[in-house]
Coordinates of C-alpha atoms in Angstrom, one line a residue:
X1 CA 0.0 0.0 0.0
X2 CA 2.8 2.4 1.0
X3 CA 4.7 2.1 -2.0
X4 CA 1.3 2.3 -4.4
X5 CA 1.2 6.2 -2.6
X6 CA 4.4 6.8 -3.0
X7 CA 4.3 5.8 -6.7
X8 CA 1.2 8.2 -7.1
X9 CA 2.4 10.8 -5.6
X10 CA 4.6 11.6 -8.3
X11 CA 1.8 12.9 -9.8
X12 CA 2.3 15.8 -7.2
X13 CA 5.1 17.9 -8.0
X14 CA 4.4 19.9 -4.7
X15 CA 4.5 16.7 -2.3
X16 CA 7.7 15.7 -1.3
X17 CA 7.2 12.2 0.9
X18 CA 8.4 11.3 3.9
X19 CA 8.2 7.5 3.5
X20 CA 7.9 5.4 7.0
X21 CA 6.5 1.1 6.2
X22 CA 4.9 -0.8 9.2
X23 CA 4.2 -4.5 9.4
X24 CA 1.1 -3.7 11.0
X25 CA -1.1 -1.2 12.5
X26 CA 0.5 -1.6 15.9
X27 CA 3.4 -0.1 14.7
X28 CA 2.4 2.8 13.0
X29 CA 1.4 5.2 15.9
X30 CA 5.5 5.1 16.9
X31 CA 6.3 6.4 13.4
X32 CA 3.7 8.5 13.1
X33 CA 5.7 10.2 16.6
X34 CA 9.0 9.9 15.0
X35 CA 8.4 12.2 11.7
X36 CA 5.5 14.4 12.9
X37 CA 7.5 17.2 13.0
X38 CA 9.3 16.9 10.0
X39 CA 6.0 16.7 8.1
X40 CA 3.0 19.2 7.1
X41 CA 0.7 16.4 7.0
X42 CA 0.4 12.6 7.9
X43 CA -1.2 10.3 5.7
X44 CA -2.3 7.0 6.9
X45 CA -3.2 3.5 5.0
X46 CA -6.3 2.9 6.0
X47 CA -9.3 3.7 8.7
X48 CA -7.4 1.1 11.8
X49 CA -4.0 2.8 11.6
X50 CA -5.5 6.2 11.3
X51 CA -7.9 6.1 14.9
X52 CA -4.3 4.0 16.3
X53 CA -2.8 7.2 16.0
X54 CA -5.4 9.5 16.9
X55 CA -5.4 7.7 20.0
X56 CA -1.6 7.7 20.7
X57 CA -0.5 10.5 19.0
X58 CA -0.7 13.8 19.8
X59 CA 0.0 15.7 16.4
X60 CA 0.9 18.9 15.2
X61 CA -0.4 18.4 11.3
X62 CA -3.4 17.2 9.9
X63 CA -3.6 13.8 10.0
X64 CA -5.8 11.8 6.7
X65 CA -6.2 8.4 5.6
X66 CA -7.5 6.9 2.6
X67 CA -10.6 6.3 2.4
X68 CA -12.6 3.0 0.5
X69 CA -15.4 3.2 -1.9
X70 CA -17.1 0.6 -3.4
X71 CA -15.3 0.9 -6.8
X72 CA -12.3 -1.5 -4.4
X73 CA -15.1 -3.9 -3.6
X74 CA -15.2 -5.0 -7.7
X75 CA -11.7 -6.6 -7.8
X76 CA -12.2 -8.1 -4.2
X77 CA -15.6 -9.4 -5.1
X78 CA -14.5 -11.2 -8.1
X79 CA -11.4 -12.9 -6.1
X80 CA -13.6 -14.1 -3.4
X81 CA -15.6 -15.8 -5.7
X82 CA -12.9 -17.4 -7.3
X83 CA -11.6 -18.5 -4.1
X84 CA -15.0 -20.1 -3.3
X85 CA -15.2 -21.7 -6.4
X86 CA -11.9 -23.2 -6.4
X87 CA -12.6 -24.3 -3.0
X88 CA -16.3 -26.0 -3.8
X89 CA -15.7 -27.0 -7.1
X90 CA -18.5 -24.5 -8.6
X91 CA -18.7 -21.2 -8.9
X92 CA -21.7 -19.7 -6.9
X93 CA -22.7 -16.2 -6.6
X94 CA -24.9 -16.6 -3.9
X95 CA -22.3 -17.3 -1.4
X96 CA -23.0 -14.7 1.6
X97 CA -20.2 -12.6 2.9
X98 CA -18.8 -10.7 5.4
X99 CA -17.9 -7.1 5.1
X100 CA -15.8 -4.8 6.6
X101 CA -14.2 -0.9 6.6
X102 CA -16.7 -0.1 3.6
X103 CA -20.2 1.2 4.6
X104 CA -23.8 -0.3 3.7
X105 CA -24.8 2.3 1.7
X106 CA -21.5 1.8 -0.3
X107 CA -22.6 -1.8 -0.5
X108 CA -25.9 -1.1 -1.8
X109 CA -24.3 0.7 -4.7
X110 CA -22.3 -2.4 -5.0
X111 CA -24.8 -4.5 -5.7
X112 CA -27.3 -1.9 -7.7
X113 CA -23.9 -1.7 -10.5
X114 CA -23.5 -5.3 -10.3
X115 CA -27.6 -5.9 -10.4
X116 CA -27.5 -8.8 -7.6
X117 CA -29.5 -7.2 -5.1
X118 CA -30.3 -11.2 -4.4
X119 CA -26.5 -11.2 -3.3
X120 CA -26.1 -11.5 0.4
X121 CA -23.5 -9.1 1.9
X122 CA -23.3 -9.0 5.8
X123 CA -21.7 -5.5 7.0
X124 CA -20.3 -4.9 10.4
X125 CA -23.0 -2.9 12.1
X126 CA -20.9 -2.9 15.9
X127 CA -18.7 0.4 17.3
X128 CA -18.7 3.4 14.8
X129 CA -14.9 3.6 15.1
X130 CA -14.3 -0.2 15.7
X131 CA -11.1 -1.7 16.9
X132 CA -8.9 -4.8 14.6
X133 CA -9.9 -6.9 16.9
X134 CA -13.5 -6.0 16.7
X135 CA -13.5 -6.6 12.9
X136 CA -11.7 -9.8 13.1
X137 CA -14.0 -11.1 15.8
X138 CA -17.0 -10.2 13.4
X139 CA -15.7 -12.2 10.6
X140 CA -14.9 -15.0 12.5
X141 CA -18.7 -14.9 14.2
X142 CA -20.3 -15.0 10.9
X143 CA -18.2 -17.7 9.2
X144 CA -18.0 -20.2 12.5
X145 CA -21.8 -19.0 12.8
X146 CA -22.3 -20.2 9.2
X147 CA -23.8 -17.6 7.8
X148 CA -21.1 -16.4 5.5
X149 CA -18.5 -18.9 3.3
X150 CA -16.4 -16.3 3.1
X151 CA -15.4 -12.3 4.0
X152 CA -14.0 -9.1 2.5
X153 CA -11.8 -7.0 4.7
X154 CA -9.7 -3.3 4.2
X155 CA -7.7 -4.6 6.8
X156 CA -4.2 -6.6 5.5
X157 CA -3.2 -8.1 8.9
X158 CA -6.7 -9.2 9.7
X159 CA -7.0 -10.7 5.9
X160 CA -3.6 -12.6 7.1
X161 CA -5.2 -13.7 10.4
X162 CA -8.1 -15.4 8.3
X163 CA -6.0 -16.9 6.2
X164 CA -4.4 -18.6 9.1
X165 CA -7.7 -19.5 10.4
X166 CA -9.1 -21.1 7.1
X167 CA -11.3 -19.1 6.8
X168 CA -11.7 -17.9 2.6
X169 CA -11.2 -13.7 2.1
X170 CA -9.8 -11.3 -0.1
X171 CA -8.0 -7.8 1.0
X172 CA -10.1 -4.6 -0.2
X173 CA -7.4 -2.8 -1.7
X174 CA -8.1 1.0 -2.5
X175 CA -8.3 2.2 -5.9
X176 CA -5.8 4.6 -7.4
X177 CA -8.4 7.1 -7.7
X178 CA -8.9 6.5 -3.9
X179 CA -5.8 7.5 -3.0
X180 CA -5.4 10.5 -5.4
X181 CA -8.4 11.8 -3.3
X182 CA -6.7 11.0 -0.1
X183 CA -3.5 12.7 -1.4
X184 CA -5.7 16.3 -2.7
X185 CA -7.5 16.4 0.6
X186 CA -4.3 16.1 2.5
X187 CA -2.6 18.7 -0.2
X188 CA -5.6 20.6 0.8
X189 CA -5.0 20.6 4.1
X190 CA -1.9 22.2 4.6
X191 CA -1.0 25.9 4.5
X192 CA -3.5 27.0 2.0
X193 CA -6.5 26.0 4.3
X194 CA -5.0 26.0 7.8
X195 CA -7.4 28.8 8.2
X196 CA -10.5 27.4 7.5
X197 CA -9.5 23.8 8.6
X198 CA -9.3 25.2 12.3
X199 CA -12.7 27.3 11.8
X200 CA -14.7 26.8 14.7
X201 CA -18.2 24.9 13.8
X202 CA -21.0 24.5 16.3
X203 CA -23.6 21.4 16.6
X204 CA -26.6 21.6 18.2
X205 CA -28.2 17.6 18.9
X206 CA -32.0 17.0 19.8
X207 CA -33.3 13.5 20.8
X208 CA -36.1 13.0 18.7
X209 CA -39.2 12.3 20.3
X210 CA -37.5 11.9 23.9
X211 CA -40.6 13.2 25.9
X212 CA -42.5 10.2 24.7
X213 CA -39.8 7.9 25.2
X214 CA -39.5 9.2 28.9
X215 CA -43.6 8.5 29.4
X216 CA -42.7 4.9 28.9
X217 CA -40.5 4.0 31.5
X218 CA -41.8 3.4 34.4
X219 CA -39.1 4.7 37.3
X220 CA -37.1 7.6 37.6
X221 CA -33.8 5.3 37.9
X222 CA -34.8 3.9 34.2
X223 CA -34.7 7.6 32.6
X224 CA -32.0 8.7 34.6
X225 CA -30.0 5.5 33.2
X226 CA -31.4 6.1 29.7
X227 CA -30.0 9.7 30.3
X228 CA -26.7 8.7 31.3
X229 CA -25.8 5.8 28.3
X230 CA -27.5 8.4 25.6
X231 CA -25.1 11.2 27.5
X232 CA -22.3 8.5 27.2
X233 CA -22.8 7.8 23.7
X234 CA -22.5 11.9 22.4
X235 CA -19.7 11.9 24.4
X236 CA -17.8 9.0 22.8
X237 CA -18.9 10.8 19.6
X238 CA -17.6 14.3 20.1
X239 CA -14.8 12.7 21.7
X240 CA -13.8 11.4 18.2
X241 CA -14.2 15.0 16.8
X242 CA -11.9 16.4 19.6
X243 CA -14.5 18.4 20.3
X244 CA -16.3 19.9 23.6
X245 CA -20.0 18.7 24.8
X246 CA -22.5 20.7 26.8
X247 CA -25.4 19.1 27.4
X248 CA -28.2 22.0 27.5
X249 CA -30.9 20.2 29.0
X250 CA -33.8 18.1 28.6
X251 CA -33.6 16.6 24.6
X252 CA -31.0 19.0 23.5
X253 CA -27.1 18.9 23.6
X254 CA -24.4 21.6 22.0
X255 CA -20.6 20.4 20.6
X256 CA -17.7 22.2 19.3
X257 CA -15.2 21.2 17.0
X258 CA -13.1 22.1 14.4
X259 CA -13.5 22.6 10.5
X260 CA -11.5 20.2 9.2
X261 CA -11.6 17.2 11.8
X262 CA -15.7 17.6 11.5
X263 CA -15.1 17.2 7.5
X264 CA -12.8 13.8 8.1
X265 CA -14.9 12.7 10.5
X266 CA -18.2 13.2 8.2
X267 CA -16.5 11.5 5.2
X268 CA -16.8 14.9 3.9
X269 CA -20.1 16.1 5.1
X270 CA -22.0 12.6 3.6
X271 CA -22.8 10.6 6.9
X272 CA -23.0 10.8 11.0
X273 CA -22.3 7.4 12.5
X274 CA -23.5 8.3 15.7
X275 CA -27.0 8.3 14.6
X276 CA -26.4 5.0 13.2
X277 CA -25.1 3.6 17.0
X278 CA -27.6 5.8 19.2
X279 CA -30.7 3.9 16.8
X280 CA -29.1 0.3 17.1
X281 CA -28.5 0.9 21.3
X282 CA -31.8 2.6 22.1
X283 CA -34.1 2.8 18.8
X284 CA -33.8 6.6 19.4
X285 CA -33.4 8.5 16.5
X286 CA -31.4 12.3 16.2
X287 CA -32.1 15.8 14.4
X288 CA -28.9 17.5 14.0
X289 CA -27.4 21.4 13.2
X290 CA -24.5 22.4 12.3
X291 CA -23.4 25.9 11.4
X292 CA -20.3 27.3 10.0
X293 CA -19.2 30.8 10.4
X294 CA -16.7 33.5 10.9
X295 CA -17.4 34.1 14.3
X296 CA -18.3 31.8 17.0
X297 CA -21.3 33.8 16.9
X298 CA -22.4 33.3 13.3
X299 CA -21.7 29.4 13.7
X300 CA -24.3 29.3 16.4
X301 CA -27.2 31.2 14.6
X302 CA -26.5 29.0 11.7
X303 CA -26.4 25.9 13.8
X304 CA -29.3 27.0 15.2
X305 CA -30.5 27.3 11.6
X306 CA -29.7 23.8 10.6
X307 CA -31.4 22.2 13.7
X308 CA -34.8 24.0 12.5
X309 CA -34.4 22.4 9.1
X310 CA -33.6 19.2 10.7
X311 CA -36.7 19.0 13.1
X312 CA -39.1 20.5 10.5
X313 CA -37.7 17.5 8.1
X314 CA -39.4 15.5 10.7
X315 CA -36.2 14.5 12.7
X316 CA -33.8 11.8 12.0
X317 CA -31.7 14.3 9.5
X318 CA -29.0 16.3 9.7
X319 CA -28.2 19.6 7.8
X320 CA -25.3 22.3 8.0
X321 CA -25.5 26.0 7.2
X322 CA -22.2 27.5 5.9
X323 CA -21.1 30.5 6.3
X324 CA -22.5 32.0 3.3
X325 CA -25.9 30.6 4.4
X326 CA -25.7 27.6 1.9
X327 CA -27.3 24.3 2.8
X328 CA -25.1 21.2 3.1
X329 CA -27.3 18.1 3.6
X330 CA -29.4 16.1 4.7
X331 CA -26.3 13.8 5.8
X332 CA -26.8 10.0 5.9
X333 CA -28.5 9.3 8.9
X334 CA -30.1 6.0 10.6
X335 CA -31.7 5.4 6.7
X336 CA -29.7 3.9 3.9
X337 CA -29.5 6.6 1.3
X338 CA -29.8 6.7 -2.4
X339 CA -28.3 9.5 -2.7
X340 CA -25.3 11.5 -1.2
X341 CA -26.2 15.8 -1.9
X342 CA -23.8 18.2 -1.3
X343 CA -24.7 22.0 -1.7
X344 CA -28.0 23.9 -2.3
X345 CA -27.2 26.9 -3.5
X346 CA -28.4 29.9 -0.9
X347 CA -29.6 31.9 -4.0
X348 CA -31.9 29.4 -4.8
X349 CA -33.1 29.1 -1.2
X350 CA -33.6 32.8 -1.6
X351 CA -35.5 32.1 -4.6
X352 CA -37.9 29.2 -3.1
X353 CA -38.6 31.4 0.0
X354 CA -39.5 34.4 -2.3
X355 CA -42.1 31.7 -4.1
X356 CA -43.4 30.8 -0.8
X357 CA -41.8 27.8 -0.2
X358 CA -40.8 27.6 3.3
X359 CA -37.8 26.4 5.2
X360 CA -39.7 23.5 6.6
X361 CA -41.1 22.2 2.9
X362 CA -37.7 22.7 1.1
X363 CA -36.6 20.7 4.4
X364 CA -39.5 17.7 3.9
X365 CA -38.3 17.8 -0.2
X366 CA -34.9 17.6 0.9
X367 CA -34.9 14.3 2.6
X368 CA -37.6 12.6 0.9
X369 CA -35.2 12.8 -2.1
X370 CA -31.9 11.9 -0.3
X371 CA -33.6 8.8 1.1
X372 CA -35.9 7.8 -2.1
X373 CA -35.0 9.8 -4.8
X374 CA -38.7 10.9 -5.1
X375 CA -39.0 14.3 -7.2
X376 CA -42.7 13.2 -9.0
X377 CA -45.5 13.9 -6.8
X378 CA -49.8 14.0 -7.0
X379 CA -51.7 16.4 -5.0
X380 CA -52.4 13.9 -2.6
X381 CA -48.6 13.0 -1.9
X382 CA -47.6 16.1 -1.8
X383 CA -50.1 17.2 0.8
X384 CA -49.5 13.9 3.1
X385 CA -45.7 15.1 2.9
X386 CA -46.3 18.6 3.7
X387 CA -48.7 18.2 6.7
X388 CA -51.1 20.3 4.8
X389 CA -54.3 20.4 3.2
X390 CA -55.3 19.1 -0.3
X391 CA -56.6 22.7 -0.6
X392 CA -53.4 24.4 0.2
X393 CA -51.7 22.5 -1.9
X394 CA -52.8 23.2 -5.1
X395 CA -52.7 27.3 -3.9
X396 CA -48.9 26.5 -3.3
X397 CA -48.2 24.6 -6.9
X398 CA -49.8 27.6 -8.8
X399 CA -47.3 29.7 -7.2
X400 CA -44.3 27.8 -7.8
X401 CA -45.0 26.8 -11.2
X402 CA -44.9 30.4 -11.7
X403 CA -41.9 31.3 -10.4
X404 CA -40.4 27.7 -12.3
X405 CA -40.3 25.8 -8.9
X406 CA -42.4 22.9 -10.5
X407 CA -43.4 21.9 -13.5
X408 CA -46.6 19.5 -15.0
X409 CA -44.4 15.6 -16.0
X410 CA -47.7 13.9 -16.5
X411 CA -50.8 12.3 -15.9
X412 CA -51.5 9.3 -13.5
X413 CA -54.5 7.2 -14.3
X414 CA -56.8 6.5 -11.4
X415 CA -58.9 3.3 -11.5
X416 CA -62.4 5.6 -11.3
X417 CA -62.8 9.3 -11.6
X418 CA -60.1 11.8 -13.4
X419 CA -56.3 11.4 -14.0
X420 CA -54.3 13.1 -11.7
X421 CA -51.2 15.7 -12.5
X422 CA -47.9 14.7 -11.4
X423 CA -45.8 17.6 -10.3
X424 CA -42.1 17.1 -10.8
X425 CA -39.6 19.3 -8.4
X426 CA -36.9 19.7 -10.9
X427 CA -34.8 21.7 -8.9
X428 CA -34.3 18.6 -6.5
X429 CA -31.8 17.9 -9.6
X430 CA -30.5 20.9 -10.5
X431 CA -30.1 23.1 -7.5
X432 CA -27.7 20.6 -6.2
X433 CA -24.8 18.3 -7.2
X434 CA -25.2 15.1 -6.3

């Protein structure tokens, strides 16, 4: 792996590397120590060595790591099922396997491109920043369990435990385009962006729904328990961010971080894992805002901001508002996700408010779309999403298919009485890039 960077990197004539190889994860916190001051920025192998030295390093640089898509899982899917054929004599795609380092949603894809949504893929689902032996201990589960015949790991030195153990796998090995990204987002985050990497962004976290949840317990020790492992959890989570956690009372809880750690942490603003663990512990579910700004001051309004997006979205999202009052979101939450959406333009917020479209339908549109893909809508739908009438909805689609917000796609034929119009939110495509 080290020398595939290396040999990359000479497609960037700024870089000049500062090579250390390990044998193993274990070892790489102690060279991290050694060059950390000779370096502007340390870049790791893989997810494992990268928390290693979070945890046992204290650095002065930015620290990265490059990150798996599921463009890796092609070449290690095809392997495995060689393997598996060699081994039973047949080749069978419907052998079940293990998965680790890359993320359901990524799988998902996976199998979508591939078009064996029959296929069965198990994922780890345990800690959001899990330890080696974690992920070993999940393969070895499954396969002794019988419920895989074999498993796909981005971990070398747990692919080489397996072997040992019999048990059939094949290495995930990053992509060169993976580690081109790794290497511009750790280009990135040197001098040019020191500023803005150490920008100060505020969260604000709400417990969806906690009042009801409260109701059903029947002692005080039971929600003063629930209070404490939900309190224990956020701080796990922010603990991960470096951050700072205030818990405001009741439902609600505040962080601080930074910029850039929040951006690693988020996989680039796509996905929050501690919604993922707080739903699989407790069945609880999270709104979250973020806000970016100039001023500590700024970052709170807009975090504020975000949070009202969130809970008019009807919880279980997350948004951020930058700076410039653009809307990053809604991250991938507790639902797998068909889509990952990046920026929504704040002139064209400026243009839906102006058309009557409020903050808490663009919100609704928002994650309907990120979780479905759903942009075509009848009257009916539409109202049922909204939480308004049938009424009001039609006065709202004559004023934004005036100002362009929606437009007529078609007619849907109803088994007695009149068609119906579809309505088709365009701008769910074009206002952001997904």
């Amino acid at each position: 792996m080290v020398s595939r960077i290396v040999k990359v990197i000479k497609n960037f004539p700024t870089f000049e590397p500062v090579v250390r190889y390990s044998k193993n994860e274990l070892e790489t916190p102690n060279l991290s120590d050694e060059i950390k001051n000779e370096v502007e920025a340390l870049l790791l192998c893989g997810p494992v060595p990268y928390r290693k030295v979070l945890e046992k390093v204290k650095s002065v640089v930015p620290v990265h790591y490059v990150r798996y898509n599921e463009t890796g899982l092609y070449k290690a899917f095809y392997n495995i099922q060689k393997k598996l054929a060699k081994a039973n004599g047949i080749l069978n795609i419907g052998n079940a396997i293990s998965v680790d380092t890359v993320t359901p949603v990524m799988v998902k894809r996976f199998l979508e491109e591939i078009d064996e949504q029959d296929l069965k893929i198990i994922c780890y689902d345990g800690a959001s920043n899990p330890t080696r032996e974690q992920l070993l201990e999940f393969h070895k589960d499954c396969f002794n369990k019988g419920l895989t015949s074999g498993a796909l790991t981005g971990i070398h030195s747990i692919s080489a435990e397996l072997n040992d153990l019999g048990i059939p796998n094949e290495w995930i090995v990053p992509t060169t385009q993976d580690i081109v990204v790794a290497l511009e987002r750790a280009l990135l985050s040197t001098d040019a962006r020191k500023s803005k990497e150490s920008q100060i962004v505020v969260g604000l976290i709400n417990v969806d729904g906690f009042g009801k949840i409260v109701d059903r317990h029947n002692s005080e020790h039971e929600i003063q328990k629930l209070k404490l492992n939900i309190h224990r959890i956020l701080l796990d989570y922010v603990d991960s961010l470096r951050g700072h956690l205030t818990h405001l009372g009741g439902d609600e809880y505040l962080f601080f971080t930074t910029r850039g750690i929040f951006e690693q942490e988020t996989a680039g603003y796509k996905r929050v894992p501690l919604a993922s663990e707080i739903y699989r512990s407790y069945q609880l579910t999270l709104s979250i805002g973020v806000g970016f700004g100039r001023t500590a001051n700024e970052a709170g309004s807009n975090a504020r901001s975000a949070l009202r997006k969130s809970k008019e979205a009807s919880g279980n999202s997350c948004f951020i508002v930058r700076e410039d009052r653009g809307i990053l979101g809604p991250l991938e939450m507790v639902d797998a996700q068909v889509k990952d959406l990046e920026l929504v333009n704040p002139d064209f917020i400026k243009k839906a408010e102006n058309a009557n479209m409020t903050s808490s339908y663009l919100s609704r549109l928002l994650v309907t779309y990120a979780r479905t893909g759903k942009k075509d809508y009848n009257v009916q739908e539409l109202a049922l999403l909204l939480n308004i009438t049938v009424r009001s909805t039609h006065r709202l689609l004559l004023e934004w298919s005036d100002t362009g917000l929606v437009r007529t796609s078609g007619m849907e034929k109803m088994p007695k009485g009149r068609p119906r119009q579809i309505f088709e939110f365009a701008f769910l495509d074009e206002s952001m890039k997904s």
